[in-house]
Structure formats: C-alpha cells, structure tokens
Short mmCIF file of C-alpha atoms and ligand atoms in Angstrom, two decimals:
data_model
loop_
_atom_site.label_atom_id
_atom_site.label_comp_id
_atom_site.label_asym_id
_atom_site.label_seq_id
_atom_site.Cartn_x
_atom_site.Cartn_y
_atom_site.Cartn_z
CA MET P 1 68.96 83.89 98.98
CA THR P 2 69.37 80.13 99.05
CA GLU P 3 73.15 79.73 98.68
CA PRO P 4 75.30 80.18 101.80
CA LEU P 5 77.36 83.39 101.69
CA GLY P 6 80.48 82.91 99.59
CA ALA P 7 79.76 79.33 98.46
CA ARG P 8 80.65 79.93 94.80
CA LEU P 9 83.84 81.82 95.63
CA ARG P 10 84.92 79.00 97.92
CA ALA P 11 84.42 76.54 95.09
CA ALA P 12 86.21 78.80 92.58
CA ILE P 13 89.27 79.97 94.51
CA GLY P 14 89.17 78.14 97.82
CA VAL P 15 88.52 81.01 100.26
CA ASP P 16 86.19 80.61 103.26
CA VAL P 17 85.10 84.25 103.45
CA PRO P 18 83.99 86.16 100.30
CA ILE P 19 86.11 89.23 101.03
CA VAL P 20 89.06 90.08 98.78
CA GLN P 21 91.58 92.73 99.78
CA SER P 22 92.80 94.70 96.79
CA GLY P 23 96.40 94.71 95.67
CA MET P 24 97.63 98.22 96.58
CA ALA P 25 101.21 99.40 96.06
CA GLY P 26 102.91 100.26 99.35
CA VAL P 27 99.75 99.34 101.29
CA ALA P 28 99.16 95.64 100.58
CA VAL P 29 102.38 94.58 102.30
CA PRO P 30 102.88 90.87 103.14
CA GLU P 31 101.61 91.47 106.74
CA LEU P 32 98.24 92.74 105.44
CA VAL P 33 97.94 90.04 102.78
CA ALA P 34 98.64 87.27 105.29
CA ALA P 35 96.25 88.76 107.88
CA VAL P 36 93.36 88.79 105.39
CA SER P 37 94.10 85.29 104.12
CA ASN P 38 94.53 83.92 107.66
CA ALA P 39 91.08 85.33 108.49
CA GLY P 40 89.64 83.29 105.60
CA GLY P 41 89.47 86.05 102.94
CA LEU P 42 91.82 86.56 100.01
CA GLY P 43 94.78 88.83 100.68
CA VAL P 44 96.32 90.23 97.50
CA MET P 45 99.85 91.60 97.17
CA ALA P 46 100.62 94.42 94.71
CA SER P 47 103.56 94.02 92.36
CA LEU P 48 103.37 97.01 90.01
CA ARG P 49 106.80 98.58 89.45
CA LEU P 50 108.55 96.04 91.66
CA GLU P 51 111.77 94.43 90.41
CA PRO P 52 111.35 90.66 89.86
CA ASP P 53 113.51 89.80 92.90
CA ALA P 54 111.31 91.99 95.10
CA VAL P 55 108.16 90.27 93.78
CA ARG P 56 109.65 86.86 94.60
CA ALA P 57 110.80 87.94 98.06
CA ALA P 58 107.35 89.37 98.90
CA ILE P 59 105.57 86.19 97.72
CA ARG P 60 107.86 84.14 99.94
CA ARG P 61 107.23 86.44 102.91
CA VAL P 62 103.46 85.94 102.47
CA ARG P 63 103.99 82.17 102.29
CA GLU P 64 105.96 82.26 105.55
CA SER P 65 102.95 83.87 107.28
CA THR P 66 100.03 81.92 105.84
CA ASP P 67 99.26 78.57 104.26
CA LYS P 68 95.91 79.88 102.97
CA PRO P 69 95.27 81.03 99.37
CA PHE P 70 96.52 84.54 98.51
CA GLY P 71 96.82 86.57 95.33
CA VAL P 72 99.30 88.80 93.51
CA ASN P 73 98.07 91.79 91.49
CA ILE P 74 99.52 93.77 88.63
CA TRP P 75 98.25 96.26 86.06
CA LEU P 76 98.11 95.13 82.46
CA HIS P 77 97.42 98.59 80.99
CA ASP P 78 98.75 99.20 77.45
CA ASP P 79 100.72 102.26 78.55
CA VAL P 80 102.30 100.41 81.46
CA ARG P 81 103.47 97.48 79.37
CA THR P 82 104.75 99.71 76.55
CA SER P 83 105.79 103.09 77.85
CA PRO P 84 105.18 105.92 75.36
CA ASP P 85 108.30 107.45 73.79
CA PRO P 86 109.00 110.72 75.67
CA ALA P 87 110.23 112.29 72.39
CA SER P 88 106.75 111.83 70.89
CA ILE P 89 105.07 114.08 73.47
CA PRO P 90 104.41 117.66 72.31
CA ASP P 91 106.51 120.29 74.11
CA ASP P 92 103.50 122.31 75.25
CA VAL P 93 102.03 119.26 77.00
CA VAL P 94 105.30 118.62 78.86
CA ARG P 95 105.64 122.30 79.81
CA GLY P 96 102.01 122.55 80.93
CA SER P 97 102.35 119.57 83.25
CA GLN P 98 105.73 120.65 84.63
CA ALA P 99 104.45 124.21 85.21
CA VAL P 100 101.91 122.89 87.73
CA LEU P 101 104.55 120.77 89.47
CA ASN P 102 106.93 123.76 89.49
CA GLU P 103 104.45 125.65 91.68
CA PHE P 104 105.19 123.15 94.45
CA ARG P 105 108.89 122.34 93.94
CA PRO P 106 110.23 125.35 95.90
CA GLN P 107 108.30 124.15 98.97
CA PHE P 108 110.66 121.16 99.13
CA ASP P 109 113.79 122.97 97.78
CA LEU P 110 113.51 121.02 94.53
CA PRO P 111 114.85 122.50 91.27
CA THR P 112 112.17 123.49 88.74
CA THR P 113 112.20 121.89 85.29
CA LEU P 114 110.32 121.96 81.98
CA ASP P 115 111.86 118.72 80.66
CA CYS P 116 110.14 115.43 79.91
CA PRO P 117 111.10 112.59 82.27
CA ALA P 118 112.66 109.36 81.00
CA ALA P 119 110.35 106.44 80.17
CA ALA P 120 109.84 103.89 82.92
CA VAL P 121 111.27 100.42 82.42
CA ASP P 122 108.60 97.76 81.73
CA LEU P 123 108.68 95.31 84.64
CA VAL P 124 105.28 93.69 84.04
CA ASP P 125 106.39 90.66 82.02
CA ALA P 126 109.22 89.90 84.44
CA ALA P 127 106.79 90.08 87.40
CA LEU P 128 104.36 87.73 85.61
CA ASP P 129 107.18 85.24 84.99
CA VAL P 130 108.00 85.24 88.72
CA MET P 131 104.33 84.70 89.66
CA ILE P 132 104.09 81.72 87.31
CA ASP P 133 107.41 80.32 88.50
CA GLU P 134 106.24 80.64 92.12
CA ARG P 135 102.89 78.98 91.27
CA ILE P 136 100.92 81.56 93.23
CA PRO P 137 97.37 80.52 94.21
CA VAL P 138 95.58 83.48 92.53
CA PHE P 139 96.61 86.04 89.92
CA SER P 140 94.62 89.28 90.15
CA ALA P 141 94.65 91.44 87.02
CA GLY P 142 93.69 95.09 87.24
CA VAL P 143 93.63 98.02 84.82
CA GLY P 144 93.66 95.75 81.76
CA ILE P 145 92.48 92.27 80.76
CA PRO P 146 94.82 89.26 80.62
CA GLU P 147 95.05 87.75 77.14
CA SER P 148 94.05 84.08 76.84
CA GLU P 149 97.69 82.94 76.44
CA LEU P 150 98.54 84.49 79.79
CA VAL P 151 95.50 82.93 81.48
CA GLU P 152 96.55 79.55 80.04
CA ARG P 153 100.08 79.95 81.42
CA PHE P 154 98.63 80.57 84.89
CA HIS P 155 96.14 77.73 84.63
CA ALA P 156 98.93 75.37 83.56
CA VAL P 157 100.60 75.84 86.98
CA GLY P 158 97.31 75.65 88.91
CA THR P 159 96.86 79.41 89.45
CA LYS P 160 93.33 80.86 89.37
CA VAL P 161 92.86 84.17 87.53
CA ILE P 162 90.55 86.98 88.66
CA CYS P 163 90.18 90.20 86.73
CA MET P 164 88.87 93.64 87.73
CA VAL P 165 86.86 95.49 85.08
CA ALA P 166 84.74 98.64 84.95
CA THR P 167 82.40 97.70 82.07
CA VAL P 168 80.22 94.73 81.18
CA GLU P 169 81.99 94.47 77.80
CA ASP P 170 85.36 94.07 79.54
CA GLY P 171 83.77 91.52 81.91
CA ARG P 172 82.65 89.44 78.95
CA ALA P 173 86.10 89.74 77.35
CA ALA P 174 87.84 88.62 80.56
CA VAL P 175 85.59 85.56 80.81
CA ALA P 176 86.08 84.76 77.11
CA ASN P 177 89.84 84.82 77.78
CA GLY P 178 89.41 82.26 80.56
CA ALA P 179 89.20 84.32 83.79
CA ASP P 180 87.91 82.34 86.79
CA GLY P 181 86.24 85.34 88.42
CA VAL P 182 85.35 88.94 87.62
CA ILE P 183 85.46 91.98 89.90
CA ALA P 184 83.01 94.70 88.87
CA GLN P 185 84.61 98.04 89.77
CA GLY P 186 82.04 100.77 90.39
CA SER P 187 82.68 104.49 90.15
CA GLU P 188 82.87 104.82 93.96
CA SER P 189 86.17 102.92 93.97
CA GLY P 190 89.35 104.36 95.38
CA GLY P 191 92.46 104.24 93.20
CA HIS P 192 92.74 103.80 89.45
CA ARG P 193 89.93 103.04 86.99
CA SER P 194 90.22 99.51 85.67
CA TYR P 195 90.41 100.05 81.91
CA GLY P 196 93.10 98.63 79.62
CA SER P 197 93.72 102.00 77.99
CA LYS P 198 93.07 105.54 79.14
CA LEU P 199 89.66 107.09 78.48
CA ALA P 200 90.15 110.70 77.44
CA GLU P 201 87.35 112.28 79.43
CA GLN P 202 87.04 112.34 83.21
CA HIS P 203 83.26 111.80 83.13
CA GLN P 204 83.65 108.71 80.89
CA ALA P 205 86.40 107.30 83.07
CA ALA P 206 84.26 107.59 86.21
CA GLY P 207 82.06 104.75 84.92
CA GLU P 208 78.88 103.34 86.48
CA SER P 209 78.20 103.12 90.20
CA SER P 210 78.42 99.71 91.89
CA LEU P 211 74.63 99.66 92.26
CA VAL P 212 74.31 99.84 88.47
CA LEU P 213 77.36 97.87 87.34
CA VAL P 214 77.24 94.87 89.69
CA PRO P 215 73.79 93.49 88.76
CA ALA P 216 74.52 94.16 85.08
CA MET P 217 77.78 92.18 85.40
CA VAL P 218 75.97 89.37 87.25
CA ASP P 219 73.46 89.16 84.41
CA ALA P 220 76.20 89.20 81.76
CA VAL P 221 78.73 86.69 83.17
CA GLY P 222 77.43 85.51 86.54
CA SER P 223 76.24 82.17 85.22
CA ASP P 224 79.80 81.40 84.02
CA VAL P 225 82.00 82.73 86.85
CA PRO P 226 81.67 84.31 90.32
CA VAL P 227 81.28 88.09 90.28
CA LEU P 228 82.61 90.32 93.06
CA GLY P 229 81.43 93.86 93.70
CA ALA P 230 83.99 96.61 94.32
CA GLY P 231 83.67 100.30 95.07
CA GLY P 232 82.13 101.91 98.14
CA ILE P 233 82.05 98.80 100.33
CA VAL P 234 83.43 99.32 103.83
CA ASP P 235 81.31 97.14 106.12
CA ALA P 236 78.92 94.18 106.46
CA ARG P 237 76.03 96.21 105.08
CA GLY P 238 77.98 96.66 101.84
CA LEU P 239 78.77 92.95 101.64
CA ALA P 240 75.12 92.04 102.28
CA ALA P 241 73.96 94.62 99.70
CA MET P 242 76.33 93.25 97.05
CA THR P 243 75.05 89.75 97.81
CA ALA P 244 71.49 90.99 97.34
CA LEU P 245 72.54 92.35 93.93
CA GLY P 246 73.68 88.85 92.97
CA ALA P 247 77.42 89.19 93.66
CA ASP P 248 79.40 86.29 95.14
CA GLY P 249 81.49 88.55 97.37
CA VAL P 250 83.34 91.84 97.50
CA LEU P 251 86.74 93.39 96.93
CA MET P 252 87.70 96.31 99.18
CA GLY P 253 90.58 98.75 98.94
CA THR P 254 89.97 101.87 101.01
CA ARG P 255 88.72 100.00 104.11
CA PHE P 256 91.94 97.95 104.17
CA VAL P 257 94.20 101.02 103.82
CA ALA P 258 92.98 102.11 107.26
CA THR P 259 93.84 98.90 109.13
CA LYS P 260 96.62 98.10 111.57
CA GLU P 261 98.46 95.71 109.22
CA SER P 262 98.35 98.06 106.19
CA GLY P 263 101.62 99.57 104.99
CA ALA P 264 100.07 103.04 104.56
CA ALA P 265 101.59 105.91 106.56
CA GLN P 266 99.79 106.78 109.82
CA MET P 267 98.98 110.23 108.37
CA TRP P 268 97.09 108.56 105.46
CA LYS P 269 95.18 106.26 107.83
CA ASP P 270 94.25 109.27 109.98
CA ARG P 271 93.09 111.29 106.95
CA LEU P 272 90.84 108.37 105.93
CA THR P 273 89.16 108.13 109.31
CA SER P 274 88.41 111.72 110.34
CA GLY P 275 87.84 115.25 109.08
CA ASP P 276 86.97 116.46 105.58
CA ARG P 277 87.15 113.56 103.14
CA ALA P 278 85.82 114.75 99.79
CA THR P 279 87.19 112.65 96.92
CA THR P 280 87.87 113.53 93.29
CA LEU P 281 88.93 111.78 90.10
CA THR P 282 92.29 113.09 88.87
CA ASP P 283 94.94 112.13 86.30
CA GLY P 284 97.48 114.56 87.79
CA PHE P 285 99.38 112.01 89.88
CA THR P 286 100.05 109.12 87.49
CA GLY P 287 98.54 110.12 84.15
CA GLN P 288 95.74 107.59 84.64
CA TRP P 289 92.38 108.46 86.23
CA ALA P 290 92.25 107.67 89.94
CA ARG P 291 89.99 108.53 92.88
CA VAL P 292 91.89 110.30 95.67
CA LEU P 293 91.19 112.65 98.55
CA SER P 294 90.71 116.15 97.19
CA THR P 295 93.77 118.25 98.14
CA THR P 296 95.72 121.40 97.27
CA PHE P 297 97.42 119.51 94.43
CA THR P 298 94.27 118.02 92.87
CA GLU P 299 92.62 121.45 92.93
CA ALA P 300 95.65 123.19 91.39
CA TRP P 301 95.89 120.48 88.73
CA GLU P 302 92.19 120.75 87.84
CA ASP P 303 92.28 124.58 87.79
CA SER P 304 95.35 124.60 85.53
CA GLY P 305 93.61 122.63 82.75
CA ALA P 306 97.00 120.94 82.12
CA GLU P 307 97.06 117.70 80.13
CA ALA P 308 98.60 114.73 81.92
CA LEU P 309 101.63 113.08 80.32
CA PRO P 310 100.68 109.68 78.87
CA GLY P 311 101.46 106.27 80.33
CA LEU P 312 103.04 106.57 83.73
CA LEU P 313 105.23 109.48 82.59
CA GLN P 314 103.07 111.83 84.67
CA SER P 315 104.04 109.79 87.70
CA ALA P 316 107.71 110.00 86.69
CA ALA P 317 107.42 113.79 86.14
CA GLY P 318 105.97 114.36 89.59
CA SER P 319 107.98 111.75 91.48
CA ASP P 320 110.30 114.37 93.05
CA VAL P 321 107.37 116.43 94.41
CA PHE P 322 105.19 113.48 95.46
CA GLY P 323 108.20 111.66 96.95
CA ALA P 324 109.28 114.74 98.95
CA ALA P 325 105.71 115.25 100.18
CA LYS P 326 105.56 111.64 101.31
CA LYS P 327 108.88 111.96 103.15
CA ALA P 328 107.71 115.15 104.85
CA GLY P 329 104.34 113.62 105.85
CA ASP P 330 102.58 116.33 103.81
CA ASP P 331 98.92 115.43 103.17
CA GLN P 332 98.26 117.87 100.32
CA LEU P 333 100.89 117.05 97.68
CA GLN P 334 100.92 113.25 97.44
CA PRO P 335 98.21 110.88 96.21
CA LEU P 336 95.99 109.70 99.06
CA TYR P 337 93.86 107.16 97.18
CA ALA P 338 90.39 106.80 98.66
CA GLY P 339 86.97 105.64 97.55
CA ALA P 340 83.72 107.56 97.92
CA ALA P 341 82.71 105.62 101.05
CA VAL P 342 85.76 106.88 102.93
CA SER P 343 83.51 109.24 104.90
CA GLN P 344 82.01 106.19 106.64
CA LEU P 345 85.32 105.17 108.22
CA SER P 346 86.02 106.09 111.82
CA ASP P 347 88.39 103.42 113.16
CA ILE P 348 91.62 101.61 112.33
CA PRO P 349 90.87 97.96 113.16
CA SER P 350 93.04 94.91 112.64
CA ALA P 351 92.39 93.52 109.14
CA PHE P 352 92.24 90.01 110.60
CA ASP P 353 89.39 90.97 112.97
CA LEU P 354 87.65 93.08 110.33
CA VAL P 355 87.31 90.17 107.87
CA GLY P 356 85.87 87.77 110.44
CA GLU P 357 83.49 90.32 111.93
CA MET P 358 82.26 91.59 108.56
CA ALA P 359 81.45 88.07 107.36
CA ALA P 360 79.62 87.17 110.58
CA GLU P 361 77.61 90.41 110.54
CA ALA P 362 76.72 90.02 106.85
CA LYS P 363 75.43 86.51 107.53
CA ALA P 364 73.25 87.90 110.33
CA ILE P 365 71.87 90.59 107.99
CA LEU P 366 71.15 87.92 105.36
CA GLY P 367 69.50 85.65 107.92
CA GLN P 368 72.22 83.00 107.59
CA ALA P 369 73.75 83.31 111.06
C1 FMN A 1 95.25 102.82 97.99
C2 FMN A 1 94.70 102.05 96.82
C3 FMN A 1 95.58 101.44 95.94
C4 FMN A 1 95.10 100.67 94.88
N1 FMN A 1 96.00 100.01 94.09
C5 FMN A 1 95.54 99.13 93.17
C6 FMN A 1 96.44 98.29 92.47
O1 FMN A 1 97.66 98.34 92.66
N2 FMN A 1 95.92 97.42 91.58
C7 FMN A 1 94.57 97.32 91.34
O2 FMN A 1 94.16 96.50 90.53
N3 FMN A 1 93.70 98.14 91.97
C8 FMN A 1 94.14 99.00 92.90
N4 FMN A 1 93.24 99.78 93.61
C9 FMN A 1 91.80 99.78 93.26
C10 FMN A 1 91.03 98.65 93.96
O3 FMN A 1 91.35 97.46 93.33
C11 FMN A 1 89.51 98.77 93.94
O4 FMN A 1 88.99 99.04 92.68
C12 FMN A 1 88.96 99.79 94.92
O5 FMN A 1 89.78 99.94 96.04
C13 FMN A 1 87.56 99.42 95.35
O6 FMN A 1 86.90 100.51 95.93
P1 FMN A 1 87.01 100.93 97.49
O7 FMN A 1 88.35 101.62 97.58
O8 FMN A 1 85.85 101.82 97.67
O9 FMN A 1 86.99 99.68 98.30
C14 FMN A 1 93.70 100.55 94.67
C15 FMN A 1 92.82 101.21 95.55
C16 FMN A 1 93.30 101.93 96.63
C17 FMN A 1 92.31 102.61 97.56
#
C-alpha cells in the first residue's frame, strides 16, 4: 500500500478523511452531516420526499454549521421518478398487501381498508433543481444512476457526483455518464438495494457481498475514478480491509444511525446496539428491497406471501401503521433499517469523534500512522 489513506478521494472531492456518511431520511439531519464533514469526512444529507423548500432550508442549515464539503443524496429509481398508476394495479395485489397491514391496524385504533393508496407526488426533479441552484459540493445518487445530462448540469456549477451501485455493470454505466466516484454497495448493507429498477426476486436483489463486489468494482472502474466500499463496515478494521481490497474509502450507514448527532429515535439507536439483531431483506415497508432488523412485521409479511405494491405505493399503503408505530415508539411495526454488521455495535459515540478515531486507527492498522 504505497498511497496514503484517502489520497485519491481527497483529490477527487476534497475530503481529508475517506469516510462518507450515507444520506438517510430522518437520520442524516444537518447536525449529523455537519459533524461528519467537520471531522474531515463527507457528511451527506438525504432529500428523498422532501419538498423543495425543505431541501433548500436543510442545505443552508448544513452550511451554517460547516465550511467543509458535504453532499446531498436522492434516489433516482424509475418508480420514484414516475409513480405507477394506482388504477393499473390488480385488485388481488392491493387486497393481499392491505390484508397484512389490516392485521396490525386495530393495535393503533386505525380503520382497516382494502383500497389502493394515491400515487405519491414526484419531488425528485424539484429537489435536483434546488441542489443545482445551491451549488452543493457533492451530489450523491442512490438507487438509480444519474443520466449524463444530469451529471453535466451538476458539473457546470462545480458539483462533484458520486453514485452508489450494486453491480459492476451499473458502476461502468455511472462512470460512462460522468460520475466522479462510485460506491460499491455490498449485500451486507442496511437500507435499500441500489438498483435503478426493482429486481423481482429477493435472492437476486441481495446482490454480492462487499468482499466480492468491491475488488471487482476496483478492477472495472478503479483506474478511472475512486471506488468506495459500502456494506458491513462499522469500524477501522472495515476501513482498512476495504483499503486492502483496493477501495479509496468507505461509505457507512448503520454505524452512523447509532451516533449522538443522528436524527434516529433513541429506541432505534438502542435496538442497533444491544440484544437480538438479526436482519432480513424485505419489500414490505416501501415496495423496494431493503435490509432491516427482523421484526413481527417482516415475519408476518414474509409468511403471508403477499406481493408488495409497486413504486413507493407500498410505503403509502402502510404509512398509517408505520407512522403510528413510530409515534408509539413500537420497535416491531416500523422499518428499522440496519446492515448485517449491526451485531458488532455496542456504543453510541459522537459521529465527530468516530470519524477521527476510525481514520487514525485504520492508518495504524495499515502501518501509515
Ligand atoms: C437507516 C438507513 C437509511 C438509508 N437511506 C438511504 C438513502 O436515503 N439513500 C441512499 O442512497 N442510501 C440509503 N441507505 C443505504 C446506504 O447508502 C448504504 O448502502 C448502507 O448503509 C451501507 O451499509 P451499512 O449500513 O452496513 O453501512 C440507507 C441505509 C440506512 C442504514
């Protein structure tokens, strides 16, 4: 290992420490983003389903707390940008999905229903316009690849573009479209699988582990752009291991959920740091495959054999149940996104300290201290 840790990422996006914190709705609040960036990493705000004014306000709040580079993330998934027409969904699919949700509605005094929810309004283009107008330092695309026209619009205002992908083919496509960096998302990852359209089968959607995907991605695109490893990394050993596989740094989600500055509820942070933490891949919460803690809901959903509503309509269908569970602090009936390495977590540190300590420890492991 001849290059100092993170040298290529520093050159590409101007961060001192090769640790990127994932955009995570409700979790990656401006306080977390600024803490990570102030520690020398790249904090990334999430903007999915935020109204344009809220995206702008959050960007400005980050800017008030840091003068270091930060990113803004959004999903570019086909079904998110163009919501499927609810009328096109077969009745039995709607009824099957609602029947599972109906099992839990009485628990929160919610009325049962067998109707299809209304389509969500597409807010992606409006959010992208705000990011370009605000000339953010880094745009982070997930769950879909930015087309070259979009990359050019960002580059024209000086914004770097990084893109998370789960296959080598998508990595090549992102680079061909002009991306400045690629994040290789292994199957261990918490949250949603980073594909631009839904893969029908759970086993296909799981994808390759980080150990398999990261070196393959490095070989495919690493000579053109920096590659970051994601999925199952929670400490300096993970960062050092990814470096040994040829990656230029890491992106972490789960580890940052359980930090002091994260916007996650205390119950979620506690569930990530103690007790039984088996994870599973489910499409029962949003309609898209995501890794979460295994709970009463994920088991009932799996046992039912119900088909998820397409797009984010599944999320709309279950919003009353999941929202009520969140309000009540219930840990069984709301999505608690978590990666496979969650079982290694035992503390809730400050994100600022975590970034600095992880980088220093990784350097020591790599003999660069
Ligand atoms: C709570 C949570 C929310 C997430 N939200 C997003 C998101 O909004 N956009 C995105 O591109 N990825 C999102 N991800 C996925 C991460 O980008 C990344 O693939 C994953 O966290 C890496 O694996 P790890 O959780 O083991 O660190 C989320 C992950 C978690 C755990």
